[in-house]
C-alpha positions as a printed NumPy array, in Angstrom:
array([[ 63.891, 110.923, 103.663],
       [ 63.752, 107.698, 102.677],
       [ 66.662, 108.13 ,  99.38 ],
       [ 68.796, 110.336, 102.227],
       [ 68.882, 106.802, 104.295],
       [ 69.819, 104.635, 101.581],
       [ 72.71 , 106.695, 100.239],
       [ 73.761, 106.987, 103.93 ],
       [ 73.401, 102.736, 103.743],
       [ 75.672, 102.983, 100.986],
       [ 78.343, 104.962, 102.641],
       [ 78.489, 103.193, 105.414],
       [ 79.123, 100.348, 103.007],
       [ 82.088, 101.561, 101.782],
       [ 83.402, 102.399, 104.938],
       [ 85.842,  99.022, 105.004],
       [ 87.073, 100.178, 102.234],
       [ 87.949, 103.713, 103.295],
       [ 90.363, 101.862, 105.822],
       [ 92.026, 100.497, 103.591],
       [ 92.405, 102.927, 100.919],
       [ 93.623, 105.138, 104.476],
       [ 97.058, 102.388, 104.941],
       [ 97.576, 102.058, 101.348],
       [ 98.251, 105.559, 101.164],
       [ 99.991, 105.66 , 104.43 ],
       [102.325, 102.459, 103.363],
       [102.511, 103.193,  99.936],
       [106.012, 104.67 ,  99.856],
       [107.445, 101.298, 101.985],
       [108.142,  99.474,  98.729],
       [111.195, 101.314,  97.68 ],
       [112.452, 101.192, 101.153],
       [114.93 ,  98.79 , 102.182],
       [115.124,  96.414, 105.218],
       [115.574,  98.527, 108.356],
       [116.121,  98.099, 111.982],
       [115.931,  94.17 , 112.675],
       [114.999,  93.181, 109.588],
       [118.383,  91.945, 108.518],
       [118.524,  89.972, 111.689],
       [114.659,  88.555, 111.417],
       [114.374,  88.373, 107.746],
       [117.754,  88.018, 105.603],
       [119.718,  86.301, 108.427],
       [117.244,  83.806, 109.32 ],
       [118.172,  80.19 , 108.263],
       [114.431,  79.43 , 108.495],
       [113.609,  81.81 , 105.645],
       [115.93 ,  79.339, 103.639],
       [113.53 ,  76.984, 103.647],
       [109.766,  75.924, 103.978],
       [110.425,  71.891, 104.21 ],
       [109.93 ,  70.316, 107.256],
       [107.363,  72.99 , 108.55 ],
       [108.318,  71.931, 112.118],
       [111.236,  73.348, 111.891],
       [110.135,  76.793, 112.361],
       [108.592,  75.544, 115.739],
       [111.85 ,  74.372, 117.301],
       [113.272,  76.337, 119.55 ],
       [112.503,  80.466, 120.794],
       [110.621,  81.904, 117.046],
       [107.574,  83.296, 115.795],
       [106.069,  80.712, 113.983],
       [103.724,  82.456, 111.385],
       [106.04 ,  85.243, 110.638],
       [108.77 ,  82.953, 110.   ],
       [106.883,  80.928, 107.953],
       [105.415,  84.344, 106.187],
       [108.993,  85.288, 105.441],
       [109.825,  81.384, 104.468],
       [106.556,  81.806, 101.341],
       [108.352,  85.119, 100.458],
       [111.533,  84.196, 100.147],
       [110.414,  80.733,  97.959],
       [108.333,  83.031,  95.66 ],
       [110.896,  85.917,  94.797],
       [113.714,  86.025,  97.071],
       [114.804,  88.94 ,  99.289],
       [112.749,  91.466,  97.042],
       [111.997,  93.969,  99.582],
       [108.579,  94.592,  98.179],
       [107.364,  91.556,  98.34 ],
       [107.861,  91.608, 101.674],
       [106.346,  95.038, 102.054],
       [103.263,  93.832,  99.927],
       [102.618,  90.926, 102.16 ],
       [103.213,  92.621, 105.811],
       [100.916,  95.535, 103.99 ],
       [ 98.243,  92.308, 103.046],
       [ 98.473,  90.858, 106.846],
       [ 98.026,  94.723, 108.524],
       [ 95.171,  95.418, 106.209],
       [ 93.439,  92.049, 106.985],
       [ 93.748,  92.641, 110.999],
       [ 92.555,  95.958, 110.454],
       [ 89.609,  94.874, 108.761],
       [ 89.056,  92.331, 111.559],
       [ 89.39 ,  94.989, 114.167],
       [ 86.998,  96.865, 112.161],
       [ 84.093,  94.203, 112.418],
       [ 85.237,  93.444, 115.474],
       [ 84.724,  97.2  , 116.913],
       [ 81.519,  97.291, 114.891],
       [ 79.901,  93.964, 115.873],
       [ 81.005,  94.749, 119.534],
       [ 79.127,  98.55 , 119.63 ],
       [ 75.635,  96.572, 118.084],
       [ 75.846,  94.348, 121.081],
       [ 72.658,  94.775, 123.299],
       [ 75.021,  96.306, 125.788],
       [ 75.985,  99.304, 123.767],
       [ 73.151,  99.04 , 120.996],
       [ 70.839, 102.063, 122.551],
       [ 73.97 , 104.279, 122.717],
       [ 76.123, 103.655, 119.593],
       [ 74.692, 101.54 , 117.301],
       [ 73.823, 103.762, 114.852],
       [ 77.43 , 105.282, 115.161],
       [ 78.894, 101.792, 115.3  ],
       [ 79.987, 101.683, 111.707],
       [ 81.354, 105.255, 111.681],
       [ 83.269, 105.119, 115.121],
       [ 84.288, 101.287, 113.831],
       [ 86.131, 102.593, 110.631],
       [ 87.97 , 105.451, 113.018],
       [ 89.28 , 103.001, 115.302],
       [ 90.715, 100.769, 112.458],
       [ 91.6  , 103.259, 110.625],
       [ 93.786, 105.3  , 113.298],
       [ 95.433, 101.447, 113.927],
       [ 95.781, 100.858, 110.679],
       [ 97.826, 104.112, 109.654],
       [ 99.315, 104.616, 113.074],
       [103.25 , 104.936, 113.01 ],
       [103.906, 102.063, 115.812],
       [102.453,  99.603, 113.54 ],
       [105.094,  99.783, 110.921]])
């Protein structure tokens, strides 16, 4: 019994990883794609992306301040190469989905919820990030 828990241990392990191998496959065919919808307006037609000096800049006035300054790093390191782009919104979605996956999991160990789904917490933790992660309204 005891080698049928560890390799369980193991898999459960892994299961970060399963999320993101899940949205690589689900993105994976964004980095031929070009800019769609409001990209052209958000990304291309931005005067912010044109530049990264002064930072405060990016502040003044109505904007999203970490996306414009996301787009601002792209732009410096290889211009208006769609897959960079791709790569790094693919990077950022990954991250928050591993975040919501420790976040799920940590939350279902609380003493709250411990005697119900903490030894589920893992498994139920990589569904929830994982059905986030690949799901169509996030792209």
């Amino acid at each position: 019994m005891s080698g049928n828990s560890n390799s369980m241990a193991a898999v459960k392990r892994w299961l970060p990883l399963a999320v993101v191998a899940g949205a690589l496959v689900a993105y994976a065919n964004t980095f031929s794609c070009p800019f769609l919808f409001d990209d052209n307006i958000v990304i291309v037609q931005n005067m912010k992306v044109f530049h990264l000096w002064p930072p405060w800049e990016a502040v003044l006035g109505p904007t999203r301040f970490w996306a414009d300054i996301s787009f601002a790093l792209n732009h410096a390191i290889g211009g208006f190469n769609v897959a960079d782009f791709h790569a790094t919104n693919i990077v950022i979605h990954l991250l928050a989905g591993l975040f919501l996956f420790g976040a799920v999991r940590h939350t279902l160990r609380l003493p709250r919820y411990a005697d119900r789904f903490a030894g589920a917490a893992p498994w139920l933790a990589a569904a929830v990030a994982t059905i986030w992660t690949v799901h169509p309204l996030q792209t």
